[in-house]
Amino acid sequence: MKNLRFTIILISLVILCLSGCKNVSSSSLTPDYVIVIHGGAGNASNRDLNKEQQEEYKAKLSEALSIGEEILKKGGTCIEAIEKTINFLEDCPLFNAGKGAVFTHDGKNELDASIMQGWDLNAGSVAGVGDIKNPISAAIKVMTNSEHVMMTGEGASEFAKLQNLEIVDSSYFFTEKRWESLQNILKAKKHGTVGCVALDKYGNLAAGTSTGGMTNKKFGRIGDSPIIGAGTYANNNTCAISATGHGEFFIRYTVAHDISALMEYKNLSLQEASDEVINKKLLEVGGTGGIIAVDKDGNISMTFNTNMMFRAYAKSTGEKGVAIFK
Ligand code: ASP
């Protein structure tokens, strides 16, 4: 009897020690939090963006990043970090989302946004909205306060009003630069969009994307950004992804979900899966663009097949970076 009791205590001690060791090793490998953002990808070169403009973009990316990082550092959730980071980018006229949204063929602004959380695969999105100041916040409300995943146009605006979100006159989205770029369209294929993915202290992943779409798009056109699985995807078993690029390709190739699926079913690493989809599948068919992603262990990917992608990241370990070109 005594021997049996001793053996049970010994086994319990071994189990305790092993589970303790596992926690130590996984926490030393996985950062407490990670945040990655993008401000769109494209084929602009050093000549299209002078040094001063590059510095301006980098400063805004850093500012946006630090908003999300502060939230995560203080124990905020990945959804809170993503919303506030994207709100900042939406309010900044430099990026093609919110205030800086590009114009459609007939001179309007039609904005798309989506959010997805990785622990329960809940998601929300709005598409083709013309008067919601911060579409990412509306997407979050669709996720949390409705039984739907996607709402469009006037219905989405009506819903946003009921949720007490800020509604603006469509003239709010007029910026000289975007108007000019509609006039000069086809000079260069430009992409925009903003996105943010995060891993928070609770081990949860989420992804958000917000865009004005593509300059000169036809009335009613919806891109990949509000489509779960195409422009945005998050799953705690794999990763969180936000995409930017030629939306029609990202929809047809279900880019964000494809990357997650390669990790889930084929055990590819985040970088291998991103390369497979962005630098092989998409490249072969002429689908230009890129993604930002973070996996459940805090590894990140910022992969694009264009000349540049505005991007920045920060980890609790102190690693940080902001870049535009390859
Ligand atoms: N993916 C966006 C769209 O097709 C545009 C972009 O990311 O530049 O609407």
mmCIF file with all atom_site columns, C-alpha atoms in Angstrom, residues 93 99-101 103 109 171-180:
data_model
loop_
_atom_site.group_PDB
_atom_site.id
_atom_site.type_symbol
_atom_site.label_atom_id
_atom_site.label_alt_id
_atom_site.label_comp_id
_atom_site.label_asym_id
_atom_site.label_entity_id
_atom_site.label_seq_id
_atom_site.pdbx_PDB_ins_code
_atom_site.Cartn_x
_atom_site.Cartn_y
_atom_site.Cartn_z
_atom_site.occupancy
_atom_site.B_iso_or_equiv
_atom_site.pdbx_formal_charge
_atom_site.auth_seq_id
_atom_site.auth_comp_id
_atom_site.auth_asym_id
_atom_site.auth_atom_id
_atom_site.pdbx_PDB_model_num
ATOM 1  C CA . PRO A 1 93  ? -5.127  59.713 -46.691 1.00 0.00 ? 93  PRO A CA 1
ATOM 2  C CA . LYS A 1 99  ? -10.237 58.512 -46.172 1.00 0.00 ? 99  LYS A CA 1
ATOM 3  C CA . GLY A 1 100 ? -7.722  57.639 -48.908 1.00 0.00 ? 100 GLY A CA 1
ATOM 4  C CA . ALA A 1 101 ? -10.004 55.240 -50.803 1.00 0.00 ? 101 ALA A CA 1
ATOM 5  C CA . PHE A 1 103 ? -12.346 56.066 -57.015 1.00 0.00 ? 103 PHE A CA 1
ATOM 6  C CA . ASN A 1 109 ? -15.851 55.489 -53.409 1.00 0.00 ? 109 ASN A CA 1
ATOM 7  C CA . SER A 1 171 ? -17.400 63.929 -50.083 1.00 0.00 ? 171 SER A CA 1
ATOM 8  C CA . TYR A 1 172 ? -15.325 62.930 -47.025 1.00 0.00 ? 172 TYR A CA 1
ATOM 9  C CA . PHE A 1 173 ? -13.562 60.343 -49.201 1.00 0.00 ? 173 PHE A CA 1
ATOM 10 C CA . PHE A 1 174 ? -12.583 62.880 -51.863 1.00 0.00 ? 174 PHE A CA 1
ATOM 11 C CA . THR A 1 175 ? -8.839  63.333 -52.004 1.00 0.00 ? 175 THR A CA 1
ATOM 12 C CA . GLU A 1 176 ? -7.148  65.202 -54.824 1.00 0.00 ? 176 GLU A CA 1
ATOM 13 C CA . LYS A 1 177 ? -4.508  62.512 -55.189 1.00 0.00 ? 177 LYS A CA 1
ATOM 14 C CA . ARG A 1 178 ? -7.003  59.673 -55.732 1.00 0.00 ? 178 ARG A CA 1
ATOM 15 C CA . TRP A 1 179 ? -9.025  61.795 -58.128 1.00 0.00 ? 179 TRP A CA 1
ATOM 16 C CA . GLU A 1 180 ? -5.928  62.495 -60.156 1.00 0.00 ? 180 GLU A CA 1
#
